[in-house]
Amino acid sequence: MAARRRVNVTASLRGGPRAPRKMSAESTSRKRPGNPMAEEKEFRESKAGHRLRPELIIHAGTHKTASTYIQERLHQNSALLLELGFDIQDPQKQKPKPKKLVADLCKRRWNRWQRMFESRDKNRNLLLSAEQFAVPLTNAECISNLQILARKNGYSLHIVIFIRSQLDYINSRYTYSLRRFYHSLSFEEFVHEALHGRLSNERPQRGPVERRQDVFDFWSYFQALLEAKKDGLKVTFLPFRQGGIDPFEQFISALGLSTKISWKSCDSRHFNRSPGTRGVWMARLLSKRLQDRSIPVKSIRDSSQIILKEERRRCWTDPAFWGFSKHLRQRVTLHYSRHNNQFAKAAWGTSWQSAFPDDSDLKQRKRSVYSPASIGEELRMHAIGAHLLRRIQKQRKRKPWHLLTEPIESASNLIFPSLTHALIKAWESISNDQT
């Protein structure tokens, strides 16, 4: 029964005029193997007469659902997609960038949008990908304006958006925001804020559009989009990575394209990496020290890479962070249960459990966090944190002699972090006394 429900969810996600052909067993056996790309093109051309207008496809993330990876795969396959009738607004090649179009949508500015439409072949679908679109898509007026823009320029609007299960999503956003030093909350504090519809260090507005904080409550967060879907807007919600499906394959399937085509892959650097257990612990320590000294994150160059680079430098190969205890996991699951089922019914016509079968594995996952095993180890970790703080402070106020002293301190701290920290503190104390 579970398998049948899963098939139904997949079928509902791929519905609509662009769904791939379903062939009977008899017709499949008669068909000789051929070129998948040629078959796809022939199939799409045969359906062209049934399509009233091309689609303006908005891929809107959401945040932490492999958007960077999908965008790079789209970039790598842009020529092939063009041949299949999909024109991409590629931020690596073209202006305006989709992020700029998001900002203009929020601020009700249409010049960039019109210039983009005027430069396009109206016989092709137009694809924009930016996770920032999720913010204006929580606003009914922005959705309506987007529909009007699309219709005015000869397109039918299609929204494609990934949904990530709360346990996975909250854990991912915690590590993401912490390694960027947006806050210094413990995981338990972060979950408490999330359950109350608050996100640390999120700006309350994007132009005149309210930046919603209840991002984990999909029924509430996407209410305006669900209403538009009910009124006829084509909206495809995709359960993120269920059954180990590649997100790019999920996405192109939602466009009615075959996964059997030889799509180009991309370099692993386009997979957003999260810190391990020690990296998360160090990020929180350093974030506290930055806050104590009122050092704004925006003033730190390449802030999002500091912890990741330090992990590589010290060859830390720790397990992935997973902050949920059994009690906290049950609390989160119960909190979102009713709204999740309401959302699943509106989005896919099924239950949340059917749409997210992998949740059962997350509910069994053991907590994985770091805690220093001894006083000596804790002192060593604090010494590493002090070194990273000094490096940030020097970066903000460069002195000529730092070119000589910084590599020496960095090498010494790598081998003897506690001793190096003690010597530097002693030197600073002597210098202050002499001053």
Short mmCIF file of C-alpha atoms in Angstrom, two decimals:
data_model
loop_
_atom_site.label_atom_id
_atom_site.label_comp_id
_atom_site.label_asym_id
_atom_site.label_seq_id
_atom_site.Cartn_x
_atom_site.Cartn_y
_atom_site.Cartn_z
CA MET A 1 0.00 0.00 0.00
CA ALA A 2 2.84 2.42 0.86
CA ALA A 3 4.47 1.75 -2.50
CA ARG A 4 1.18 2.49 -4.30
CA ARG A 5 0.78 5.77 -2.46
CA ARG A 6 4.35 6.75 -3.36
CA VAL A 7 3.68 6.17 -7.01
CA ASN A 8 0.58 8.33 -6.77
CA VAL A 9 2.61 11.20 -5.31
CA THR A 10 5.19 10.97 -8.09
CA ALA A 11 2.46 10.89 -10.69
CA SER A 12 0.76 13.96 -9.26
CA LEU A 13 4.06 15.88 -9.22
CA ARG A 14 4.61 15.17 -12.91
CA GLY A 15 1.09 15.99 -14.01
CA GLY A 16 0.03 18.71 -16.41
CA PRO A 17 0.41 19.30 -20.11
CA ARG A 18 4.20 18.73 -20.04
CA ALA A 19 4.27 15.34 -18.34
CA PRO A 20 6.37 12.65 -20.03
CA ARG A 21 4.50 10.07 -22.11
CA LYS A 22 3.18 6.99 -20.43
CA MET A 23 3.41 3.99 -22.74
CA SER A 24 1.72 0.67 -22.40
CA ALA A 25 3.79 -2.49 -21.98
CA GLU A 26 2.77 -3.56 -25.50
CA SER A 27 3.84 -0.34 -27.17
CA THR A 28 7.09 -0.31 -25.17
CA SER A 29 7.96 -3.82 -26.34
CA ARG A 30 7.29 -2.87 -29.98
CA LYS A 31 9.40 0.31 -29.86
CA ARG A 32 12.99 -0.10 -30.94
CA PRO A 33 15.64 1.62 -28.80
CA GLY A 34 16.73 4.96 -30.17
CA ASN A 35 18.28 8.29 -29.29
CA PRO A 36 16.58 9.53 -26.05
CA MET A 37 17.21 13.20 -26.92
CA ALA A 38 15.75 12.83 -30.43
CA GLU A 39 12.73 11.01 -29.01
CA GLU A 40 12.25 13.78 -26.44
CA LYS A 41 12.43 16.50 -29.09
CA GLU A 42 10.02 14.61 -31.37
CA PHE A 43 7.61 14.11 -28.48
CA ARG A 44 7.67 17.79 -27.49
CA GLU A 45 7.17 18.93 -31.10
CA SER A 46 4.20 16.59 -31.45
CA LYS A 47 2.60 18.27 -28.43
CA ALA A 48 3.35 21.83 -29.60
CA GLY A 49 -0.05 22.17 -31.20
CA HIS A 50 -1.77 21.44 -27.88
CA ARG A 51 0.14 24.14 -26.02
CA LEU A 52 -1.38 27.58 -26.17
CA ARG A 53 1.72 29.49 -25.10
CA PRO A 54 5.24 28.85 -23.79
CA GLU A 55 5.88 28.83 -20.06
CA LEU A 56 7.68 31.30 -17.86
CA ILE A 57 9.16 28.83 -15.36
CA ILE A 58 10.23 30.17 -11.98
CA HIS A 59 12.43 27.84 -9.95
CA ALA A 60 12.17 29.32 -6.46
CA GLY A 61 14.36 27.10 -4.30
CA THR A 62 13.55 26.97 -1.49
CA HIS A 63 16.65 27.72 0.55
CA LYS A 64 18.93 24.69 1.22
CA THR A 65 17.39 22.51 -1.51
CA ALA A 66 20.40 22.18 -3.85
CA SER A 67 19.59 25.36 -5.83
CA THR A 68 23.28 26.10 -6.56
CA TYR A 69 23.76 22.56 -7.86
CA ILE A 70 20.64 22.70 -10.04
CA GLN A 71 21.64 26.09 -11.45
CA GLU A 72 25.10 24.81 -12.39
CA ARG A 73 23.61 21.75 -14.10
CA LEU A 74 21.25 24.04 -16.01
CA HIS A 75 24.24 26.16 -17.03
CA GLN A 76 26.20 23.11 -18.18
CA ASN A 77 23.22 21.91 -20.23
CA SER A 78 22.00 25.28 -21.54
CA ALA A 79 22.66 24.46 -25.22
CA LEU A 80 20.82 21.14 -24.95
CA LEU A 81 17.91 22.76 -23.12
CA LEU A 82 17.71 25.46 -25.81
CA GLU A 83 17.43 22.73 -28.44
CA LEU A 84 14.58 21.19 -26.43
CA GLY A 85 12.75 24.52 -26.24
CA PHE A 86 13.93 25.92 -22.88
CA ASP A 87 15.74 29.27 -22.79
CA ILE A 88 17.59 29.93 -19.51
CA GLN A 89 18.26 33.34 -18.04
CA ASP A 90 21.79 32.24 -17.14
CA PRO A 91 23.40 34.51 -14.50
CA GLN A 92 26.86 33.44 -15.72
CA LYS A 93 26.16 34.71 -19.24
CA GLN A 94 23.28 37.17 -19.23
CA LYS A 95 21.88 40.20 -17.52
CA PRO A 96 19.74 40.91 -15.64
CA LYS A 97 20.53 38.17 -13.16
CA PRO A 98 17.49 36.40 -11.71
CA LYS A 99 18.37 37.78 -8.24
CA LYS A 100 18.00 41.32 -9.62
CA LEU A 101 14.62 40.40 -11.09
CA VAL A 102 13.53 39.15 -7.67
CA ALA A 103 14.47 42.48 -6.09
CA ASP A 104 12.58 44.36 -8.82
CA LEU A 105 9.51 42.14 -8.36
CA CYS A 106 9.47 42.99 -4.66
CA LYS A 107 9.90 46.72 -5.41
CA ARG A 108 7.36 46.70 -8.30
CA ARG A 109 9.93 47.79 -10.87
CA TRP A 110 9.38 46.33 -14.33
CA ASN A 111 12.02 47.82 -16.68
CA ARG A 112 14.50 44.96 -16.29
CA TRP A 113 11.71 42.41 -16.70
CA GLN A 114 10.52 44.03 -19.92
CA ARG A 115 14.04 44.22 -21.37
CA MET A 116 14.51 40.54 -20.66
CA PHE A 117 11.19 39.57 -22.28
CA GLU A 118 11.92 41.69 -25.36
CA SER A 119 15.25 39.92 -25.92
CA ARG A 120 13.68 36.44 -25.89
CA ASP A 121 12.30 34.11 -28.55
CA LYS A 122 8.62 33.88 -27.59
CA ASN A 123 8.37 30.38 -29.07
CA ARG A 124 10.53 28.94 -26.28
CA ASN A 125 9.91 28.42 -22.59
CA LEU A 126 11.82 30.87 -20.41
CA LEU A 127 13.44 29.57 -17.21
CA LEU A 128 14.52 31.68 -14.22
CA SER A 129 16.18 30.06 -11.22
CA ALA A 130 16.80 31.85 -7.91
CA GLU A 131 15.90 30.68 -4.41
CA GLN A 132 15.23 34.33 -3.53
CA PHE A 133 11.94 34.06 -5.47
CA ALA A 134 10.50 32.21 -2.46
CA VAL A 135 10.15 35.53 -0.58
CA PRO A 136 7.84 37.36 -3.06
CA LEU A 137 5.95 34.10 -3.70
CA THR A 138 4.58 34.35 -0.16
CA ASN A 139 2.88 37.61 -1.18
CA ALA A 140 -0.43 37.50 -3.10
CA GLU A 141 0.21 40.82 -4.87
CA CYS A 142 3.64 39.69 -6.12
CA ILE A 143 2.17 36.44 -7.42
CA SER A 144 -0.57 38.36 -9.22
CA ASN A 145 1.97 40.81 -10.71
CA LEU A 146 4.08 37.90 -11.91
CA GLN A 147 1.06 36.30 -13.60
CA ILE A 148 0.20 39.59 -15.31
CA LEU A 149 3.83 40.04 -16.47
CA ALA A 150 3.90 36.53 -17.90
CA ARG A 151 0.52 36.82 -19.63
CA LYS A 152 1.28 40.27 -21.04
CA ASN A 153 4.44 38.91 -22.66
CA GLY A 154 2.87 35.78 -24.07
CA TYR A 155 3.79 33.26 -21.38
CA SER A 156 1.93 30.96 -19.05
CA LEU A 157 3.39 31.07 -15.52
CA HIS A 158 4.73 27.87 -13.93
CA ILE A 159 6.20 27.88 -10.40
CA VAL A 160 8.50 25.00 -9.39
CA ILE A 161 9.55 24.84 -5.76
CA PHE A 162 11.21 22.22 -3.56
CA ILE A 163 9.94 21.37 -0.08
CA ARG A 164 12.34 19.91 2.49
CA SER A 165 11.07 18.01 5.53
CA GLN A 166 11.29 20.12 8.71
CA LEU A 167 13.70 17.88 10.65
CA ASP A 168 16.18 17.93 7.78
CA TYR A 169 15.47 21.57 6.89
CA ILE A 170 15.87 22.99 10.41
CA ASN A 171 19.12 21.09 10.99
CA SER A 172 20.49 22.29 7.64
CA ARG A 173 19.54 25.92 8.17
CA TYR A 174 21.10 25.85 11.63
CA THR A 175 24.52 24.76 10.34
CA TYR A 176 24.21 27.13 7.35
CA SER A 177 23.41 30.21 9.45
CA LEU A 178 25.91 29.36 12.19
CA ARG A 179 28.91 28.95 9.87
CA ARG A 180 28.07 32.39 8.48
CA PHE A 181 28.01 33.78 12.06
CA TYR A 182 24.43 35.05 11.76
CA HIS A 183 23.83 34.09 15.41
CA SER A 184 25.38 32.14 18.30
CA LEU A 185 22.32 30.15 19.39
CA SER A 186 22.51 26.59 20.60
CA PHE A 187 20.60 24.11 18.45
CA GLU A 188 17.85 23.87 21.08
CA GLU A 189 17.50 27.67 21.13
CA PHE A 190 17.37 27.76 17.33
CA VAL A 191 14.59 25.13 17.26
CA HIS A 192 12.64 27.06 19.90
CA GLU A 193 12.85 30.20 17.74
CA ALA A 194 11.80 28.22 14.65
CA LEU A 195 8.74 26.76 16.36
CA HIS A 196 7.67 30.29 17.27
CA GLY A 197 8.07 31.50 13.68
CA ARG A 198 11.29 33.42 14.19
CA LEU A 199 14.59 33.27 12.30
CA SER A 200 17.75 34.82 13.71
CA ASN A 201 19.24 37.75 11.81
CA GLU A 202 16.64 37.70 9.02
CA ARG A 203 15.74 41.13 7.68
CA PRO A 204 12.02 41.80 8.19
CA GLN A 205 11.46 43.33 4.73
CA ARG A 206 12.53 42.94 1.14
CA GLY A 207 11.46 46.23 -0.37
CA PRO A 208 7.77 46.64 0.53
CA VAL A 209 7.36 42.84 0.82
CA GLU A 210 7.33 41.30 4.28
CA ARG A 211 10.07 38.72 4.72
CA ARG A 212 8.14 35.93 6.41
CA GLN A 213 9.82 34.24 9.38
CA ASP A 214 7.65 31.11 9.53
CA VAL A 215 9.63 29.39 6.79
CA PHE A 216 9.29 25.90 8.30
CA ASP A 217 5.47 25.98 8.42
CA PHE A 218 4.77 25.39 4.74
CA TRP A 219 0.98 25.50 5.08
CA SER A 220 1.20 29.01 6.52
CA TYR A 221 4.27 30.23 4.60
CA PHE A 222 2.96 29.30 1.14
CA GLN A 223 -0.71 30.07 1.76
CA ALA A 224 -0.83 32.75 -0.95
CA LEU A 225 0.77 30.37 -3.45
CA LEU A 226 -1.62 27.55 -2.52
CA GLU A 227 -4.56 29.90 -3.06
CA ALA A 228 -3.20 30.87 -6.49
CA LYS A 229 -2.77 27.16 -7.30
CA LYS A 230 -6.38 26.54 -6.35
CA ASP A 231 -7.38 29.37 -8.71
CA GLY A 232 -5.55 27.75 -11.63
CA LEU A 233 -1.90 28.81 -11.42
CA LYS A 234 0.44 25.96 -12.34
CA VAL A 235 2.51 25.26 -9.22
CA THR A 236 4.71 22.18 -8.85
CA PHE A 237 5.89 21.39 -5.33
CA LEU A 238 8.66 18.78 -5.21
CA PRO A 239 9.51 16.74 -2.08
CA PHE A 240 13.27 17.20 -1.74
CA ARG A 241 15.50 14.13 -2.28
CA GLN A 242 12.91 11.51 -1.35
CA GLY A 243 14.11 8.02 -2.20
CA GLY A 244 17.57 9.36 -3.03
CA ILE A 245 16.39 11.00 -6.28
CA ASP A 246 18.81 13.56 -7.69
CA PRO A 247 17.29 17.09 -7.34
CA PHE A 248 18.25 18.02 -10.91
CA GLU A 249 16.41 14.95 -12.21
CA GLN A 250 13.40 15.86 -10.05
CA PHE A 251 13.46 19.34 -11.52
CA ILE A 252 13.74 18.43 -15.20
CA SER A 253 11.03 15.78 -14.75
CA ALA A 254 8.77 18.56 -13.46
CA LEU A 255 9.42 20.34 -16.78
CA GLY A 256 8.31 17.25 -18.68
CA LEU A 257 11.85 16.32 -19.78
CA SER A 258 13.34 12.84 -19.68
CA THR A 259 16.04 11.84 -17.20
CA LYS A 260 17.35 9.34 -19.79
CA ILE A 261 18.95 12.09 -21.85
CA SER A 262 22.72 12.35 -21.34
CA TRP A 263 22.67 15.44 -19.18
CA LYS A 264 26.08 16.91 -18.34
CA SER A 265 27.14 16.72 -14.71
CA CYS A 266 28.94 19.45 -12.74
CA ASP A 267 31.96 19.76 -10.47
CA SER A 268 31.53 18.75 -6.81
CA ARG A 269 32.45 22.29 -5.70
CA HIS A 270 28.89 23.28 -6.60
CA PHE A 271 27.56 21.08 -3.80
CA ASN A 272 27.17 23.29 -0.73
CA ARG A 273 29.23 21.63 2.01
CA SER A 274 28.21 21.80 5.65
CA PRO A 275 30.69 21.73 8.55
CA GLY A 276 31.08 18.59 10.67
CA THR A 277 30.46 18.36 14.40
CA ARG A 278 33.69 20.12 15.45
CA GLY A 279 33.19 22.76 12.78
CA VAL A 280 29.70 23.57 14.09
CA TRP A 281 31.04 23.81 17.67
CA MET A 282 33.85 26.13 16.50
CA ALA A 283 31.43 28.28 14.46
CA ARG A 284 29.30 28.92 17.54
CA LEU A 285 32.36 29.76 19.68
CA LEU A 286 33.71 32.19 17.09
CA SER A 287 30.28 33.73 16.52
CA LYS A 288 30.03 34.50 20.25
CA ARG A 289 33.44 36.18 20.21
CA LEU A 290 32.53 38.28 17.18
CA GLN A 291 29.32 39.41 18.90
CA ASP A 292 31.19 40.25 22.13
CA ARG A 293 33.46 42.55 20.13
CA SER A 294 30.65 43.98 17.99
CA ILE A 295 32.32 42.88 14.76
CA PRO A 296 29.67 42.91 12.00
CA VAL A 297 29.59 39.85 9.77
CA LYS A 298 29.42 42.01 6.62
CA SER A 299 32.88 43.40 7.42
CA ILE A 300 34.46 39.92 7.30
CA ARG A 301 35.77 38.88 3.91
CA ASP A 302 34.66 35.41 2.75
CA SER A 303 33.02 34.77 6.14
CA SER A 304 31.08 31.72 5.00
CA GLN A 305 34.29 29.82 4.17
CA ILE A 306 36.30 30.45 7.37
CA ILE A 307 35.11 27.35 9.25
CA LEU A 308 35.16 25.09 6.19
CA LYS A 309 38.74 26.12 5.36
CA GLU A 310 39.85 25.56 8.95
CA GLU A 311 38.33 22.07 8.89
CA ARG A 312 40.32 21.24 5.76
CA ARG A 313 43.51 22.79 7.16
CA ARG A 314 43.31 20.68 10.31
CA CYS A 315 42.12 17.57 8.44
CA TRP A 316 38.95 17.29 10.52
CA THR A 317 36.81 14.56 9.01
CA ASP A 318 33.99 14.50 11.52
CA PRO A 319 30.51 13.07 11.01
CA ALA A 320 27.73 15.39 9.90
CA PHE A 321 26.03 17.44 12.59
CA TRP A 322 22.57 16.24 13.66
CA GLY A 323 21.19 18.25 16.58
CA PHE A 324 17.93 16.47 17.31
CA SER A 325 17.50 14.47 20.49
CA LYS A 326 14.53 12.09 20.70
CA HIS A 327 12.51 14.61 22.75
CA LEU A 328 13.28 17.55 20.43
CA ARG A 329 12.51 15.47 17.34
CA GLN A 330 9.12 14.46 18.73
CA ARG A 331 8.36 18.06 19.67
CA VAL A 332 9.07 19.34 16.15
CA THR A 333 7.17 16.49 14.45
CA LEU A 334 4.10 17.03 16.60
CA HIS A 335 4.21 20.82 16.18
CA TYR A 336 4.03 20.69 12.36
CA SER A 337 1.96 17.52 11.97
CA ARG A 338 -1.49 19.03 11.33
CA HIS A 339 -0.29 21.78 8.98
CA ASN A 340 1.96 19.34 7.13
CA ASN A 341 -0.99 17.12 6.26
CA GLN A 342 -3.04 20.13 5.18
CA PHE A 343 -0.18 21.27 2.96
CA ALA A 344 0.38 17.79 1.47
CA LYS A 345 -3.30 17.47 0.62
CA ALA A 346 -3.34 20.88 -1.10
CA ALA A 347 0.00 20.37 -2.89
CA TRP A 348 -0.18 16.69 -3.88
CA GLY A 349 -3.59 15.36 -2.85
CA THR A 350 -2.01 12.93 -0.39
CA SER A 351 -0.71 12.70 3.18
CA TRP A 352 2.61 14.12 4.37
CA GLN A 353 3.85 10.63 5.19
CA SER A 354 3.20 9.46 1.63
CA ALA A 355 5.05 12.46 0.18
CA PHE A 356 7.97 12.12 2.62
CA PRO A 357 8.59 8.42 3.23
CA ASP A 358 12.21 9.16 4.19
CA ASP A 359 11.03 10.95 7.34
CA SER A 360 10.92 7.56 9.05
CA ASP A 361 14.73 7.33 8.72
CA LEU A 362 15.22 10.83 10.13
CA LYS A 363 13.10 9.91 13.15
CA GLN A 364 15.53 7.06 13.90
CA ARG A 365 18.70 9.08 13.36
CA LYS A 366 21.02 9.36 16.38
CA ARG A 367 22.09 12.74 17.72
CA SER A 368 25.56 13.71 16.44
CA VAL A 369 27.22 16.70 18.12
CA TYR A 370 30.69 17.56 19.43
CA SER A 371 31.69 18.15 23.03
CA PRO A 372 35.33 18.40 24.19
CA ALA A 373 36.37 15.16 25.89
CA SER A 374 38.72 16.86 28.39
CA ILE A 375 39.74 20.23 29.79
CA GLY A 376 42.90 20.09 27.71
CA GLU A 377 40.92 19.51 24.52
CA GLU A 378 38.55 22.35 25.36
CA LEU A 379 41.50 24.72 25.96
CA ARG A 380 42.94 23.63 22.61
CA MET A 381 39.65 24.37 20.82
CA HIS A 382 39.39 27.77 22.49
CA ALA A 383 42.95 28.54 21.39
CA ILE A 384 41.98 27.72 17.79
CA GLY A 385 38.96 30.01 18.14
CA ALA A 386 41.18 32.82 19.46
CA HIS A 387 43.52 32.36 16.49
CA LEU A 388 40.61 32.63 14.01
CA LEU A 389 39.38 35.77 15.77
CA ARG A 390 42.84 37.40 15.58
CA ARG A 391 43.01 36.51 11.90
CA ILE A 392 39.65 38.23 11.29
CA GLN A 393 40.74 41.30 13.26
CA LYS A 394 43.98 41.53 11.27
CA GLN A 395 42.05 41.11 8.03
CA ARG A 396 39.88 44.11 8.95
CA LYS A 397 42.87 46.27 9.97
CA ARG A 398 45.86 45.19 7.92
CA LYS A 399 49.40 46.20 8.97
CA PRO A 400 52.53 45.75 6.81
CA TRP A 401 54.19 43.35 9.29
CA HIS A 402 51.20 41.01 9.22
CA LEU A 403 52.58 39.61 5.95
CA LEU A 404 55.45 38.17 8.00
CA THR A 405 53.85 37.38 11.37
CA GLU A 406 50.57 35.82 10.18
CA PRO A 407 52.02 32.77 8.34
CA ILE A 408 54.33 32.06 11.33
CA GLU A 409 51.46 32.30 13.82
CA SER A 410 49.20 30.21 11.59
CA ALA A 411 51.77 27.40 11.26
CA SER A 412 52.54 27.46 14.99
CA ASN A 413 48.83 27.41 15.89
CA LEU A 414 48.27 24.42 13.64
CA ILE A 415 50.81 22.33 15.61
CA PHE A 416 50.68 23.85 19.11
CA PRO A 417 47.45 25.89 19.37
CA SER A 418 47.36 26.18 23.18
CA LEU A 419 51.05 27.07 23.52
CA THR A 420 50.89 29.58 20.66
CA HIS A 421 47.84 31.23 22.20
CA ALA A 422 49.55 31.46 25.63
CA LEU A 423 52.69 33.00 24.12
CA ILE A 424 50.69 35.57 22.13
CA LYS A 425 48.67 36.51 25.23
CA ALA A 426 51.89 36.93 27.22
CA TRP A 427 53.43 39.07 24.48
CA GLU A 428 50.28 41.25 24.28
CA SER A 429 50.36 41.68 28.08
CA ILE A 430 53.99 42.81 28.03
CA SER A 431 53.33 45.20 25.16
CA ASN A 432 50.36 46.72 27.00
CA ASP A 433 52.42 47.17 30.16
CA GLN A 434 55.15 48.97 28.25
CA THR A 435 52.54 51.22 26.61
#
